[in-house]
Tab-separated table of C-alpha atoms in Angstrom:
chain	number	residue	atom	x	y	z
A	241	MET	CA	-0.400	-0.244	0.126
A	242	LEU	CA	2.992	2.344	0.980
A	243	ALA	CA	5.131	1.743	-3.176
A	244	GLU	CA	1.384	2.293	-4.536
A	245	HIS	CA	1.288	5.345	-2.684
A	246	ARG	CA	4.058	6.867	-3.642
A	247	ARG	CA	3.783	5.710	-7.114
A	248	MET	CA	0.087	7.902	-7.634
A	249	PRO	CA	1.324	11.577	-7.690
A	250	ARG	CA	3.964	10.782	-10.325
A	251	GLU	CA	0.769	10.143	-12.425
A	252	PRO	CA	-0.181	14.231	-13.516
A	253	PHE	CA	2.721	15.350	-12.950
A	254	ARG	CA	3.541	13.168	-16.533
A	255	SER	CA	0.099	14.765	-17.982
A	256	GLU	CA	1.369	17.928	-17.225
A	257	SER	CA	4.581	17.555	-18.980
A	258	GLY	CA	3.206	16.376	-21.749
A	259	SER	CA	0.878	19.329	-22.110
A	260	ILE	CA	3.631	21.797	-21.272
A	261	VAL	CA	5.207	20.150	-24.625
A	262	ILE	CA	2.179	19.942	-26.478
A	263	LEU	CA	1.494	24.413	-25.826
A	264	THR	CA	5.519	25.121	-26.381
A	265	ALA	CA	5.215	22.923	-29.995
A	266	LEU	CA	1.963	24.636	-30.479
A	267	VAL	CA	3.926	28.462	-29.336
A	268	MET	CA	6.583	27.799	-31.148
A	269	VAL	CA	4.266	27.176	-34.629
A	270	VAL	CA	2.710	30.115	-34.016
A	271	VAL	CA	5.785	32.036	-33.079
A	272	LEU	CA	7.568	30.762	-36.747
A	273	GLY	CA	4.137	31.586	-38.313
A	274	ILE	CA	4.556	35.305	-37.283
A	275	VAL	CA	8.288	35.266	-37.839
A	276	ALA	CA	7.492	34.196	-41.069
A	277	PHE	CA	5.087	36.613	-42.142
A	278	ALA	CA	7.366	39.044	-40.556
A	279	VAL	CA	10.328	38.510	-42.997
A	280	ASP	CA	7.770	38.010	-46.239
A	281	ALA	CA	5.809	41.431	-45.088
A	282	SER	CA	9.445	42.899	-44.626
A	283	PHE	CA	10.767	41.939	-47.855
A	284	LEU	CA	7.361	43.056	-49.464
A	285	TYR	CA	7.093	46.273	-48.398
A	286	SER	CA	10.674	47.145	-49.294
A	287	GLU	CA	9.258	46.156	-53.490
A	288	ARG	CA	6.543	47.952	-52.904
A	289	SER	CA	8.713	51.107	-51.792
A	290	ARG	CA	10.913	50.514	-55.101
A	291	LEU	CA	7.529	49.766	-57.511
A	292	SER	CA	5.925	53.417	-55.901
A	293	ALA	CA	9.398	55.058	-56.639
A	294	ALA	CA	9.306	53.451	-60.116
A	295	ALA	CA	5.684	54.405	-60.443
A	296	ASP	CA	6.501	58.529	-59.532
A	297	ALA	CA	9.100	58.550	-61.720
A	298	ALA	CA	7.562	57.273	-64.880
A	299	ALA	CA	4.591	58.935	-64.293
A	300	LYS	CA	6.192	61.969	-64.100
A	301	ALA	CA	8.394	61.167	-67.391
A	302	ALA	CA	5.275	60.540	-69.410
A	303	ALA	CA	3.233	63.828	-68.100
A	304	ILE	CA	6.399	65.767	-69.759
A	305	GLU	CA	5.828	63.945	-72.900
A	306	ASN	CA	2.449	64.368	-72.012
A	307	GLN	CA	2.367	68.088	-72.560
A	308	ARG	CA	5.067	67.664	-75.935
A	309	GLY	CA	1.796	66.241	-77.892
A	310	VAL	CA	3.957	62.549	-77.834
A	311	ALA	CA	1.406	59.900	-78.399
A	312	ASP	CA	2.879	56.740	-77.023
A	313	LEU	CA	4.213	57.555	-73.848
A	314	GLN	CA	4.633	53.882	-73.040
A	315	PRO	CA	8.250	53.387	-73.729
A	316	PHE	CA	8.993	56.753	-71.307
A	317	ALA	CA	7.210	55.170	-68.405
A	318	ASP	CA	9.528	51.958	-69.086
A	319	ARG	CA	12.218	53.518	-68.862
A	320	GLU	CA	12.214	54.862	-66.410
A	321	VAL	CA	10.751	51.726	-64.272
A	322	ALA	CA	13.599	50.300	-65.879
A	323	LEU	CA	16.478	52.305	-63.887
A	324	HIS	CA	14.389	51.690	-60.972
A	325	GLY	CA	15.725	48.382	-61.480
A	326	PHE	CA	12.862	45.928	-63.076
A	327	ASP	CA	12.082	44.156	-66.008
A	328	PRO	CA	8.885	46.147	-67.829
A	329	GLY	CA	7.359	44.300	-70.576
A	330	GLY	CA	9.240	41.397	-68.655
A	331	THR	CA	8.248	40.166	-65.187
A	332	THR	CA	7.245	43.338	-64.434
A	333	THR	CA	3.732	44.881	-66.133
A	334	VAL	CA	3.647	48.639	-66.817
A	335	SER	CA	0.270	49.956	-67.401
A	336	VAL	CA	0.152	54.267	-68.854
A	337	ASN	CA	-3.085	55.960	-69.207
A	338	ARG	CA	-4.177	59.303	-69.355
A	339	THR	CA	-6.730	60.663	-67.395
A	340	ALA	CA	-8.345	63.974	-67.010
A	341	PRO	CA	-6.546	66.770	-69.393
A	342	GLY	CA	-3.067	67.491	-68.809
A	343	TYR	CA	-2.295	64.707	-66.099
A	344	VAL	CA	-0.699	60.731	-66.842
A	345	GLU	CA	-1.303	57.532	-64.702
A	346	VAL	CA	0.729	54.289	-64.325
A	347	VAL	CA	0.611	51.171	-62.537
A	348	VAL	CA	3.750	49.217	-61.764
A	349	SER	CA	3.083	45.765	-60.723
A	350	LYS	CA	5.568	42.347	-60.076
A	351	PRO	CA	4.876	39.198	-58.805
A	352	ILE	CA	6.741	38.211	-55.685
A	353	ASN	CA	8.044	34.948	-54.541
A	354	THR	CA	7.544	34.179	-51.079
A	355	PHE	CA	9.910	33.018	-48.515
A	356	PHE	CA	8.428	31.146	-45.977
A	357	ALA	CA	4.324	31.838	-46.333
A	358	ARG	CA	4.313	29.357	-48.972
A	359	MET	CA	4.962	26.939	-46.349
A	360	ILE	CA	2.021	27.487	-44.304
A	361	ASN	CA	-0.199	28.099	-47.646
A	362	THR	CA	0.559	27.536	-51.435
A	363	ALA	CA	-1.993	30.100	-51.893
A	364	PHE	CA	1.029	32.284	-50.419
A	365	ASP	CA	3.404	30.857	-53.095
A	366	THR	CA	3.116	34.514	-55.183
A	367	ILE	CA	1.703	37.987	-54.389
A	368	THR	CA	1.686	40.618	-56.129
A	369	PRO	CA	2.285	44.173	-54.984
A	370	ALA	CA	1.654	47.132	-57.135
A	371	ALA	CA	2.166	50.682	-56.955
A	372	ARG	CA	0.527	53.805	-58.707
A	373	ALA	CA	0.855	57.222	-59.480
A	374	VAL	CA	-0.598	60.167	-61.121
A	375	ALA	CA	1.569	63.405	-63.055
A	376	GLY	CA	0.564	65.999	-64.216
A	377	LEU	CA	1.479	70.108	-64.243
A	378	SER	CA	2.527	71.387	-61.428
A	379	SER	CA	-0.158	74.370	-61.325
A	380	PRO	CA	-2.762	75.490	-63.957
A	381	GLN	CA	-1.498	75.670	-67.130
A	382	ASN	CA	-2.221	79.389	-67.065
A	383	CYS	CA	-1.588	81.760	-70.415
A	384	ILE	CA	-1.599	85.113	-68.531
A	385	VAL	CA	-0.755	85.613	-64.686
A	386	ALA	CA	-1.223	88.759	-63.382
A	387	ARG	CA	-0.066	88.865	-58.696
A	388	GLY	CA	-2.205	92.535	-58.920
A	389	ASN	CA	-4.903	93.596	-60.945
A	390	PHE	CA	-5.907	92.721	-64.451
A	391	THR	CA	-7.955	95.345	-66.399
A	392	LEU	CA	-8.500	95.674	-70.229
A	393	TYR	CA	-10.947	98.776	-71.045
A	394	GLY	CA	-12.006	99.879	-74.833
A	395	THR	CA	-11.245	97.688	-77.353
A	396	ALA	CA	-8.634	95.756	-75.751
A	397	LEU	CA	-9.280	91.891	-75.989
A	398	ALA	CA	-7.626	89.105	-75.044
A	399	THR	CA	-7.345	85.298	-77.217
A	400	LEU	CA	-6.304	82.631	-74.954
A	401	SER	CA	-5.977	79.147	-77.220
A	402	GLY	CA	-5.523	76.475	-74.878
A	403	CYS	CA	-4.804	77.649	-71.210
A	404	ASP	CA	-6.094	79.908	-68.953
A	405	MET	CA	-5.933	83.437	-66.505
A	406	ALA	CA	-4.833	84.024	-63.380
A	407	VAL	CA	-5.083	87.216	-61.276
A	408	GLY	CA	-4.320	88.020	-58.031
A	409	GLY	CA	-5.942	90.959	-57.462
A	410	THR	CA	-9.324	92.327	-59.531
A	411	VAL	CA	-9.804	91.548	-63.136
A	412	THR	CA	-11.786	94.402	-64.765
A	413	LEU	CA	-13.421	93.151	-68.434
A	414	ASP	CA	-14.835	95.689	-70.648
A	415	ASN	CA	-14.746	92.694	-73.103
A	416	ALA	CA	-15.291	89.309	-72.553
A	417	VAL	CA	-11.937	86.939	-72.730
A	418	GLY	CA	-12.162	84.818	-75.474
A	419	GLY	CA	-10.610	81.140	-76.835
A	420	SER	CA	-11.125	78.488	-78.837
A	421	PRO	CA	-12.005	76.222	-76.366
A	422	PRO	CA	-13.569	78.718	-73.953
A	423	PRO	CA	-10.495	80.232	-71.055
A	424	GLY	CA	-11.252	79.821	-67.488
A	425	VAL	CA	-10.564	83.278	-65.585
A	426	SER	CA	-9.410	82.821	-61.731
A	427	ALA	CA	-9.221	85.913	-59.687
A	428	SER	CA	-8.425	86.548	-56.180
A	429	GLY	CA	-10.020	89.305	-55.713
A	430	GLY	CA	-13.323	90.256	-57.601
A	431	CYS	CA	-14.784	90.529	-61.314
A	432	VAL	CA	-15.997	93.707	-62.813
A	433	GLY	CA	-17.354	94.017	-66.755
A	434	SER	CA	-17.908	91.257	-68.491
A	435	CYS	CA	-17.595	88.404	-66.157
A	436	ASP	CA	-20.242	85.993	-66.509
A	437	GLY	CA	-19.421	83.001	-67.417
A	438	VAL	CA	-16.078	83.746	-68.060
A	439	ALA	CA	-14.477	84.606	-64.352
A	440	THR	CA	-14.153	82.605	-60.936
A	441	THR	CA	-13.440	84.559	-58.010
A	442	ASP	CA	-12.719	83.988	-54.074
A	443	GLN	CA	-10.111	82.195	-55.682
A	444	PRO	CA	-6.425	81.466	-54.582
A	445	MET	CA	-3.477	83.919	-55.575
A	446	PRO	CA	-2.265	82.570	-58.259
A	447	GLY	CA	1.810	80.333	-58.283
A	448	ASP	CA	4.607	81.188	-59.866
A	449	PRO	CA	6.580	78.336	-60.779
A	450	LEU	CA	9.933	80.540	-61.524
A	451	GLN	CA	9.407	82.539	-58.372
A	452	THR	CA	12.667	80.256	-57.157
A	453	LEU	CA	15.076	80.654	-60.555
A	454	PRO	CA	17.128	83.602	-59.423
A	455	SER	CA	17.587	86.916	-61.219
A	456	PRO	CA	19.967	86.476	-64.216
A	457	GLY	CA	21.959	89.181	-62.416
A	458	MET	CA	21.910	87.853	-59.041
A	459	SER	CA	23.683	84.341	-60.938
A	460	GLY	CA	25.914	86.087	-62.762
A	461	TYR	CA	24.480	84.607	-66.317
A	462	VAL	CA	24.942	87.400	-68.741
A	463	SER	CA	28.747	87.800	-69.982
A	464	GLY	CA	30.180	89.566	-72.631
A	465	ILE	CA	30.939	93.062	-74.127
A	466	GLY	CA	30.367	96.104	-70.864
A	467	CYS	CA	29.643	93.064	-68.239
A	468	PRO	CA	29.286	93.271	-65.113
A	469	GLY	CA	28.932	97.535	-65.242
A	470	GLY	CA	27.468	98.335	-68.297
A	471	ILE	CA	28.194	100.253	-71.351
A	472	PRO	CA	26.271	102.492	-73.742
A	473	ALA	CA	25.209	100.305	-77.025
A	474	GLY	CA	26.712	101.321	-80.315
A	475	PRO	CA	24.918	101.037	-83.849
A	476	THR	CA	26.108	98.117	-84.371
A	477	ASN	CA	23.896	95.147	-86.352
A	478	PRO	CA	23.469	92.822	-85.123
A	479	LEU	CA	24.154	93.589	-81.400
A	480	PRO	CA	26.510	91.571	-79.082
A	481	GLY	CA	25.590	89.442	-76.823
A	482	GLY	CA	26.644	91.761	-73.006
A	483	CYS	CA	25.505	94.906	-70.500
A	484	TYR	CA	24.612	97.857	-71.976
A	485	THR	CA	23.152	100.570	-70.099
A	486	SER	CA	20.923	101.900	-73.040
A	487	ILE	CA	20.506	100.605	-76.810
A	488	PRO	CA	19.849	103.427	-79.296
A	489	ASP	CA	17.155	103.293	-81.632
A	490	THR	CA	19.333	102.764	-84.667
A	491	VAL	CA	20.197	98.550	-83.840
A	492	HIS	CA	17.609	96.238	-84.933
A	493	THR	CA	18.797	92.498	-84.781
A	494	LEU	CA	20.249	91.237	-81.221
A	495	GLN	CA	23.034	88.163	-81.430
A	496	SER	CA	21.359	84.970	-81.782
A	497	ASP	CA	21.362	82.557	-78.481
A	498	ALA	CA	23.267	85.531	-77.035
A	499	ALA	CA	22.018	87.131	-73.433
A	500	PHE	CA	21.887	91.040	-72.669
A	501	GLU	CA	21.298	93.319	-69.583
A	502	VAL	CA	20.052	96.480	-69.971
A	503	SER	CA	19.595	98.819	-67.361
A	504	GLY	CA	18.372	101.846	-68.888
A	505	PRO	CA	16.512	102.685	-72.145
A	506	ILE	CA	15.851	100.439	-74.940
A	507	ASN	CA	14.418	102.718	-77.370
A	508	ILE	CA	12.908	100.768	-80.708
A	509	ASN	CA	12.507	102.576	-84.034
A	510	GLY	CA	11.298	100.799	-87.020
A	511	GLY	CA	11.679	97.314	-85.634
A	512	LEU	CA	13.413	94.947	-83.098
A	513	SER	CA	14.401	91.132	-83.069
A	514	GLY	CA	16.392	88.723	-81.902
A	515	THR	CA	16.064	85.172	-82.074
A	516	GLY	CA	17.676	82.331	-79.028
A	517	VAL	CA	18.031	85.545	-76.770
A	518	LEU	CA	17.120	86.860	-73.483
A	519	LEU	CA	16.447	89.982	-72.924
A	520	TYR	CA	17.063	91.133	-69.472
A	521	LEU	CA	16.043	94.583	-67.736
A	522	THR	CA	17.559	95.285	-64.731
A	523	GLY	CA	17.331	98.240	-62.385
A	524	GLY	CA	15.961	101.209	-64.139
A	525	GLY	CA	15.713	98.998	-67.493
A	526	PHE	CA	12.401	99.931	-70.020
A	527	ILE	CA	11.351	99.303	-73.624
A	528	ARG	CA	10.518	102.469	-75.076
A	529	PRO	CA	8.921	102.013	-78.997
A	530	ILE	CA	8.971	104.886	-80.636
A	531	GLY	CA	5.958	105.732	-82.717
A	532	ARG	CA	4.422	102.470	-84.304
A	533	THR	CA	7.510	100.008	-83.844
A	534	THR	CA	8.102	95.657	-83.519
A	535	LEU	CA	10.050	93.955	-80.739
A	536	SER	CA	9.901	90.409	-81.753
A	537	LEU	CA	12.221	88.008	-79.516
A	538	THR	CA	12.286	83.939	-79.417
A	539	ALA	CA	14.019	82.584	-76.194
A	540	GLN	CA	17.237	80.581	-75.810
A	541	THR	CA	16.680	76.604	-75.975
A	542	PHE	CA	19.699	75.953	-73.832
A	543	GLY	CA	20.693	76.868	-70.304
A	544	PRO	CA	19.194	77.557	-66.540
A	545	TYR	CA	16.637	80.741	-68.455
A	546	GLU	CA	15.462	78.469	-71.088
A	547	GLY	CA	12.534	79.840	-72.831
A	548	ILE	CA	12.325	83.287	-70.929
A	549	ALA	CA	12.932	86.098	-73.778
A	550	LEU	CA	12.230	88.372	-71.682
A	551	TYR	CA	13.039	88.575	-68.109
A	552	ALA	CA	12.130	92.170	-65.876
A	553	ASP	CA	13.773	93.075	-62.164
A	554	PRO	CA	11.367	95.047	-60.002
A	555	GLY	CA	11.123	98.727	-61.625
A	556	ALA	CA	11.831	97.640	-65.065
A	557	THR	CA	8.826	97.910	-67.342
A	558	LEU	CA	7.604	99.239	-70.807
A	559	ASP	CA	6.670	102.900	-71.735
A	560	LEU	CA	4.339	102.886	-73.536
A	561	SER	CA	3.332	106.768	-73.400
A	562	GLY	CA	2.505	108.883	-75.389
A	563	GLY	CA	0.267	107.057	-78.253
A	564	SER	CA	3.128	104.799	-78.907
A	565	ARG	CA	2.244	101.630	-80.254
A	566	LEU	CA	4.255	98.286	-79.887
A	567	THR	CA	3.059	95.028	-81.231
A	568	LEU	CA	5.354	92.448	-78.690
A	569	ASN	CA	6.125	89.222	-80.627
A	570	VAL	CA	7.209	86.765	-78.080
A	571	GLY	CA	8.233	82.687	-78.294
A	572	GLY	CA	8.315	81.907	-74.885
A	573	VAL	CA	8.160	83.433	-71.446
A	574	VAL	CA	7.913	87.492	-70.949
A	575	TYR	CA	8.517	87.230	-66.952
A	576	MET	CA	7.773	90.647	-65.058
A	577	PRO	CA	6.256	89.756	-61.830
A	578	ASN	CA	7.228	92.872	-60.384
A	579	SER	CA	6.355	95.481	-62.910
A	580	ASP	CA	3.374	97.558	-63.641
A	581	VAL	CA	2.158	97.648	-67.552
A	582	ASP	CA	-0.185	100.714	-67.935
A	583	SER	CA	-0.876	101.287	-71.497
A	584	THR	CA	-1.819	104.260	-72.740
A	585	GLY	CA	-0.971	103.469	-76.718
A	586	ARG	CA	-1.350	100.471	-78.403
A	587	LEU	CA	0.034	97.610	-76.874
A	588	SER	CA	-0.508	93.983	-79.430
A	589	ILE	CA	1.199	90.677	-77.567
A	590	ARG	CA	1.573	87.856	-79.560
A	591	ALA	CA	2.718	84.158	-79.460
A	592	VAL	CA	5.480	83.149	-82.225
A	593	GLY	CA	5.467	79.396	-82.941
A	594	GLY	CA	2.739	78.792	-80.282
A	595	CYS	CA	4.171	79.392	-77.759
A	596	LEU	CA	3.856	82.520	-74.861
A	597	LEU	CA	3.799	82.743	-71.139
A	598	LEU	CA	2.791	86.432	-69.751
A	599	TYR	CA	3.724	87.328	-66.194
A	600	PHE	CA	2.789	90.640	-64.500
A	601	ASN	CA	2.028	92.591	-61.591
A	602	ASN	CA	-0.477	94.715	-62.399
A	603	PHE	CA	-1.515	95.012	-66.314
A	604	SER	CA	-3.604	98.028	-67.878
A	605	SER	CA	-4.494	98.206	-71.701
A	606	GLY	CA	-6.984	100.127	-73.595
A	607	ARG	CA	-6.301	99.546	-76.952
A	608	GLY	CA	-5.247	96.741	-78.868
A	609	SER	CA	-4.916	92.439	-78.345
A	610	ILE	CA	-3.168	89.760	-76.199
A	611	THR	CA	-3.194	86.340	-78.062
A	612	PRO	CA	-0.881	84.188	-75.938
A	613	SER	CA	-0.619	80.443	-76.286
A	614	ALA	CA	0.865	77.782	-74.039
A	615	ASP	CA	-0.135	74.950	-76.677
A	616	SER	CA	4.039	73.959	-77.837
A	617	CYS	CA	5.816	74.958	-74.973
A	618	PHE	CA	6.757	71.714	-73.768
A	619	ARG	CA	7.580	71.010	-77.649
A	620	THR	CA	9.556	73.831	-77.455
A	621	PHE	CA	11.335	74.049	-75.006
A	622	PRO	CA	11.391	70.685	-73.097
A	623	ASP	CA	13.652	71.342	-69.700
A	624	ALA	CA	12.163	74.721	-68.906
A	625	ALA	CA	11.874	75.601	-65.479
A	626	PHE	CA	8.379	77.207	-66.248
A	627	LEU	CA	7.090	73.676	-67.659
A	628	GLY	CA	7.804	71.577	-64.349
A	629	VAL	CA	5.102	68.855	-63.570
A	630	ALA	CA	4.107	67.311	-60.204
A	631	LEU	CA	2.568	64.159	-58.929
A	632	ALA	CA	-1.137	64.849	-57.980
A	633	GLU	CA	-1.852	61.161	-56.590
């Protein structure tokens, strides 16, 4: 009886030991499963991040080409995806779609083999993560931007082709702004005159894609004759690039593919033209037409100021007083965001080659016309700073 009494406590002990072993085994299976999924999840997260970077780059590249009018965007998206280490057309799928006007969607996906998840369930042998990005213009495509007020009175007209207008103050229109398709006019302030169906008020201030670009004077971009102080230009045709305190009306041609810094009057009588130029008005620089004349400029297609035909520092402007008439033919950007243009004469601004964007502070004109266009800027100036695209999604 004593022996039996001593053996009886051992039975429950062996039973508890077996339960602990089973429980430990179950815990280990759960822990190993968690570790397995953690390892796979970490790898998939890393690949998903790479796919996102590839999709972002591909969407931006495709959006740029879309603005240039390219029909087939696939090669440009594929190139960016390949540069990120993937195999478009092979194991990696790249889908490119045009969405809203000016925007492009890119979806990049790739099957990923798991390490441990497949051991638990064969349904997890392969997982296909995907990344999506949408890119388009970094700001609305406005071909006229006035930081202050914009006024067209009398017989002055504006015809916008494929772009809109943004005004930071009040817009006053004796005649409605026209164009095909009908343009939009957004104003941070109010609208006076022919506003119905044209203007939208109480809008955010218009953006300036060139506000971080240093002026040509700060960057020292202009070099050549008379730089840096400037000298009066002689009656030389074509006038070499450089720094001048004035340009006489006997100059009718600017040297091609050159930059000009002018701190005083540019007198134009009988016309002045330049191909591939940057005309930089600094200090008290201003354009003064004599009688009825024409200024024709196309911008440089290279360098940090690519696409900018006319750049004005604060205080520099156009002088259209005394009944003068100026036709300003420009291929590129007229960038005068701190200048007020008040035309008591006749001012006509026209696009050359399809690309013309206008930036002013306050603008007022009672006679003449404005016919800008942003249609071919991406094709004409593909690397211009004002044509940047940004991710929308």
